[in-house]
Coordinates of C-alpha atoms in Angstrom, one line a residue:
M1 CA 0.0 0.0 0.0
R2 CA 2.8 2.4 0.9
F3 CA 4.4 1.7 -2.6
L4 CA 1.1 2.5 -4.4
T5 CA 0.7 5.7 -2.4
I6 CA 4.1 6.9 -3.3
S7 CA 3.7 6.0 -6.9
A8 CA 0.4 7.9 -7.1
L9 CA 2.1 10.9 -5.6
V10 CA 5.0 10.8 -8.1
V11 CA 2.5 10.6 -11.0
A12 CA 0.4 13.5 -9.6
L13 CA 3.5 15.6 -9.2
S14 CA 4.7 14.8 -12.7
V15 CA 1.4 15.6 -14.3
G16 CA 1.2 18.9 -12.3
A17 CA 4.7 19.8 -13.4
S18 CA 4.0 19.0 -17.0
A19 CA 0.8 21.2 -16.9
Q20 CA 2.8 24.1 -15.4
Q21 CA 5.6 23.8 -18.0
R22 CA 3.3 23.4 -21.0
P23 CA 3.0 26.7 -22.9
S24 CA -0.4 28.0 -23.8
L25 CA -1.2 28.0 -27.5
S26 CA -0.8 31.4 -29.1
V27 CA -1.2 32.2 -32.8
P28 CA -0.3 35.8 -33.4
F29 CA -1.9 37.3 -36.5
T30 CA -2.6 40.6 -38.3
Q31 CA -6.1 41.3 -39.5
F32 CA -7.4 44.0 -41.7
T33 CA -10.1 44.7 -44.3
L34 CA -9.7 46.2 -47.7
P35 CA -12.1 49.0 -48.9
N36 CA -13.9 46.4 -51.1
G37 CA -14.8 44.3 -48.0
L38 CA -12.2 41.5 -48.3
T39 CA -11.2 40.3 -44.8
V40 CA -7.5 39.5 -44.7
I41 CA -5.6 37.5 -42.0
L42 CA -1.8 37.2 -42.0
H43 CA 0.2 34.8 -39.8
R44 CA 4.0 34.6 -39.8
D45 CA 5.7 31.2 -39.3
A46 CA 9.2 31.1 -40.6
S47 CA 10.0 27.5 -39.5
V48 CA 10.1 26.4 -43.2
P49 CA 10.3 28.5 -46.4
V50 CA 6.7 27.8 -47.5
V51 CA 3.5 29.8 -47.4
T52 CA -0.2 28.8 -47.7
V53 CA -2.8 31.0 -49.3
N54 CA -6.4 30.1 -48.4
V55 CA -9.5 31.9 -49.7
W56 CA -12.9 31.1 -48.1
Y57 CA -16.1 32.2 -49.8
H58 CA -19.1 32.3 -47.4
V59 CA -21.2 30.3 -49.8
G60 CA -22.2 26.7 -50.1
S61 CA -25.0 24.5 -51.3
A62 CA -27.3 25.9 -48.6
N63 CA -27.3 29.2 -50.6
E64 CA -28.9 27.4 -53.6
R65 CA -32.6 26.8 -54.1
P66 CA -34.7 23.8 -55.1
G67 CA -34.4 23.2 -58.9
R68 CA -31.1 25.1 -59.1
T69 CA -28.8 23.0 -56.9
G70 CA -25.1 22.1 -57.4
F71 CA -23.9 25.6 -58.3
A72 CA -21.5 26.0 -55.5
H73 CA -19.8 22.7 -56.3
L74 CA -19.8 23.5 -60.0
F75 CA -17.9 26.7 -59.3
E76 CA -15.4 24.8 -57.3
H77 CA -14.5 23.2 -60.6
V78 CA -14.9 26.2 -62.9
M79 CA -12.5 28.3 -60.7
F80 CA -9.6 26.2 -61.9
E81 CA -10.3 26.7 -65.6
G82 CA -8.6 30.0 -66.0
S83 CA -9.8 33.6 -65.9
M84 CA -9.5 36.7 -67.9
H85 CA -5.7 37.0 -67.6
V86 CA -5.0 33.3 -67.0
P87 CA -5.3 31.0 -70.1
E88 CA -7.3 27.8 -69.6
G89 CA -5.1 25.1 -68.2
Q90 CA -2.4 27.4 -66.9
F91 CA -3.6 27.9 -63.4
D92 CA -2.3 24.5 -62.4
N93 CA 0.7 24.6 -64.7
W94 CA 2.0 27.9 -63.3
L95 CA 1.6 26.8 -59.7
E96 CA 3.2 23.4 -60.3
G97 CA 6.0 25.1 -62.2
A98 CA 6.7 27.2 -59.1
G99 CA 6.8 24.1 -56.9
G100 CA 3.3 24.5 -55.5
N101 CA 0.0 22.6 -55.3
N102 CA -3.6 23.6 -54.9
N103 CA -7.1 22.3 -54.4
G104 CA -10.5 23.3 -53.1
S105 CA -13.6 22.0 -51.4
T106 CA -17.3 22.8 -51.0
T107 CA -19.7 22.1 -48.1
T108 CA -23.2 23.3 -47.3
D109 CA -21.9 26.6 -45.9
R110 CA -18.6 27.5 -47.5
T111 CA -16.3 27.0 -50.4
N112 CA -12.5 27.3 -50.1
Y113 CA -9.5 27.3 -52.4
Y114 CA -5.9 27.0 -51.3
E115 CA -2.3 27.0 -52.6
D116 CA 0.8 25.6 -50.8
L117 CA 4.0 26.9 -52.4
P118 CA 7.5 28.2 -51.8
S119 CA 7.4 31.6 -50.0
N120 CA 9.2 33.3 -52.9
A121 CA 6.3 32.4 -55.1
L122 CA 3.6 34.0 -52.9
E123 CA 2.8 36.8 -55.4
L124 CA 1.9 34.2 -58.1
A125 CA -0.8 32.7 -55.8
L126 CA -2.2 36.2 -55.0
F127 CA -2.4 37.1 -58.7
L128 CA -4.2 33.8 -59.5
E129 CA -6.7 34.1 -56.7
S130 CA -7.4 37.8 -57.3
D131 CA -7.9 37.2 -61.1
R132 CA -10.5 34.4 -60.6
M133 CA -12.2 36.4 -57.9
G134 CA -12.6 39.5 -60.1
F135 CA -12.3 38.3 -63.7
L136 CA -13.6 34.8 -64.0
L137 CA -16.6 35.4 -66.2
D138 CA -14.8 36.4 -69.4
D139 CA -15.9 35.8 -73.0
K140 CA -15.1 32.1 -72.7
A141 CA -17.0 31.5 -69.5
P142 CA -20.0 29.7 -71.1
D143 CA -17.7 27.1 -72.6
K144 CA -15.9 26.7 -69.3
I145 CA -19.1 26.2 -67.3
N146 CA -20.6 23.8 -69.9
G147 CA -17.5 21.7 -69.9
Q148 CA -17.4 21.5 -66.1
R149 CA -21.1 20.6 -65.9
D150 CA -20.1 17.3 -67.6
V151 CA -17.2 16.8 -65.3
V152 CA -19.4 17.3 -62.2
K153 CA -22.0 14.8 -63.7
N154 CA -19.2 12.2 -64.2
E155 CA -18.0 12.9 -60.6
K156 CA -21.5 12.2 -59.3
R157 CA -21.8 9.0 -61.4
Q158 CA -18.4 7.7 -60.2
G159 CA -18.4 8.9 -56.6
V160 CA -22.1 8.6 -55.7
D161 CA -24.2 6.6 -58.2
N162 CA -21.7 3.9 -58.8
Q163 CA -20.3 3.5 -55.3
P164 CA -21.5 1.0 -52.6
Y165 CA -23.7 3.1 -50.2
G166 CA -22.9 6.1 -52.4
Q167 CA -26.5 7.3 -52.2
A168 CA -26.6 7.1 -48.4
Y169 CA -25.7 10.7 -47.7
T170 CA -28.0 12.0 -50.3
E171 CA -30.9 10.1 -48.8
L172 CA -29.9 11.1 -45.2
S173 CA -30.1 14.8 -46.1
S174 CA -33.7 14.4 -47.4
L175 CA -34.7 12.3 -44.4
L176 CA -33.3 14.6 -41.8
Y177 CA -34.5 17.9 -43.3
P178 CA -37.9 18.8 -44.7
P179 CA -38.3 19.5 -48.5
G180 CA -37.0 23.0 -49.4
H181 CA -34.7 23.3 -46.3
P182 CA -31.2 24.5 -47.4
Y183 CA -29.6 21.3 -46.0
S184 CA -32.1 18.9 -47.6
W185 CA -30.2 18.5 -50.9
P186 CA -26.7 17.2 -51.5
T187 CA -23.8 19.5 -52.1
I188 CA -23.0 17.9 -55.4
G189 CA -26.5 18.8 -56.6
S190 CA -28.6 16.8 -59.1
M191 CA -28.0 16.1 -62.8
E192 CA -31.4 17.4 -63.7
D193 CA -30.6 20.8 -62.0
L194 CA -27.2 21.1 -63.6
T195 CA -28.6 20.4 -67.0
A196 CA -31.6 22.7 -66.7
A197 CA -29.5 25.7 -65.4
S198 CA -28.8 28.4 -68.0
F199 CA -25.5 30.2 -68.2
E200 CA -27.2 33.3 -66.7
D201 CA -28.5 31.3 -63.8
V202 CA -25.0 30.1 -63.0
A203 CA -23.3 33.5 -63.7
R204 CA -25.8 35.3 -61.4
F205 CA -24.9 32.9 -58.6
F206 CA -21.2 33.7 -59.0
R207 CA -21.8 37.5 -59.1
T208 CA -23.8 37.3 -56.0
Y209 CA -21.5 35.3 -53.7
Y210 CA -18.0 35.2 -55.1
V211 CA -17.2 38.8 -54.2
P212 CA -14.6 40.3 -51.8
S213 CA -17.2 41.4 -49.3
N214 CA -18.3 37.8 -48.9
A215 CA -14.8 36.3 -48.7
S216 CA -11.8 35.9 -46.3
L217 CA -8.2 35.6 -47.3
V218 CA -5.7 33.9 -44.9
I219 CA -2.0 33.8 -45.7
A220 CA 0.3 31.9 -43.3
G221 CA 3.9 30.9 -43.4
D222 CA 7.3 32.4 -44.1
L223 CA 6.2 35.9 -44.9
D224 CA 6.9 39.5 -44.1
I225 CA 3.7 41.0 -42.7
A226 CA 4.2 44.5 -44.2
K227 CA 5.3 43.3 -47.6
T228 CA 2.5 40.8 -47.8
R229 CA 0.0 43.4 -47.0
T230 CA 1.3 45.5 -49.8
L231 CA 1.0 42.6 -52.2
V232 CA -2.6 41.9 -51.1
E233 CA -3.5 45.5 -51.7
K234 CA -1.8 45.4 -55.0
W235 CA -3.7 42.4 -56.4
F236 CA -7.1 42.5 -54.6
S237 CA -7.9 46.2 -54.3
D238 CA -9.2 46.6 -57.8
V239 CA -11.7 43.7 -57.5
P240 CA -15.2 45.1 -57.4
R241 CA -16.8 44.8 -54.0
G242 CA -20.1 43.5 -55.2
K243 CA -23.4 43.7 -53.2
D244 CA -23.2 42.8 -49.6
V245 CA -24.5 39.3 -48.8
S246 CA -26.9 38.9 -45.9
P247 CA -26.1 35.9 -43.6
L248 CA -28.3 32.9 -44.5
E249 CA -31.0 32.2 -42.0
V250 CA -31.4 28.5 -41.7
P251 CA -34.6 27.5 -40.1
P252 CA -34.3 25.1 -37.1
V253 CA -35.5 21.5 -37.5
T254 CA -36.9 19.2 -34.9
L255 CA -37.4 15.5 -35.5
T256 CA -40.5 14.2 -34.0
T257 CA -40.0 10.6 -35.3
S258 CA -37.1 8.4 -36.3
P259 CA -37.1 8.5 -40.1
S260 CA -36.0 5.5 -42.0
Q261 CA -35.8 4.1 -45.5
Y262 CA -35.1 0.7 -46.8
Q263 CA -34.0 -0.5 -50.2
T264 CA -34.9 -4.1 -51.1
P265 CA -32.0 -5.8 -52.8
L266 CA -32.5 -7.4 -56.1
D267 CA -33.7 -10.9 -56.1
T268 CA -30.8 -13.2 -57.0
K269 CA -30.3 -16.9 -57.0
L270 CA -27.1 -18.4 -56.0
E271 CA -26.1 -21.6 -57.5
M272 CA -24.6 -23.8 -54.8
L273 CA -21.8 -25.9 -56.3
P274 CA -21.2 -29.4 -54.8
I275 CA -18.3 -29.7 -52.4
P276 CA -15.6 -31.9 -54.1
P277 CA -14.8 -35.1 -52.2
E278 CA -11.7 -35.1 -50.1
A279 CA -8.7 -36.6 -51.9

């Protein structure tokens, strides 16, 4: 018993000492807002010579409406197809040529795009992001959008329709939320809606939500705060502000029952082969 008591005391003292020595998490940052409404957050971490640029647009599938779904996810694709001063296909080529990589994602409530690249190539990422924020819908935009419609449809076929349990999340959304609720349809949208949408439908969605006043730009890594601010002002200040976007009011939902849905498997007959006799 005496041994156990001393051991417990040693453990308690060790834990207490560790807690006292453990530094509190602190992430210093500089935040400012451009005249066009773009929120900018800068964080310096010079541990490695790389930098990350991350743009978050406050728009997702919840900002769509029944019959016109899938727009936010569609633009996640279109934004990589070049803009007024970036030829189609060069967005990835230029970044990869500088040693960087990039991607994006869409959820019900936000869409983000990011670039990870050497810190000496920071200005390239800022140019690319600002150009597609302000000058995406050039004279070739209809072709870009139509081409990416087919890409999104194939993504749905491969990732949802042709996957085991791929329809599960689609069905769950419609079971958990009533028809017409912003969360009741899947982020990827429906093929029927993507086909039916006109170019003006899609362009109107972009002009409404993909504007500086509805976006946040975060840059973190091996950077000089003052010089980075100057670069941000250089590349983003001329992007039109756009109309202010009101926060989406999502109605609360209360489940009064336990919704369920079953899918009967196809009737199949298995032919039982005879077990070969032991040798």
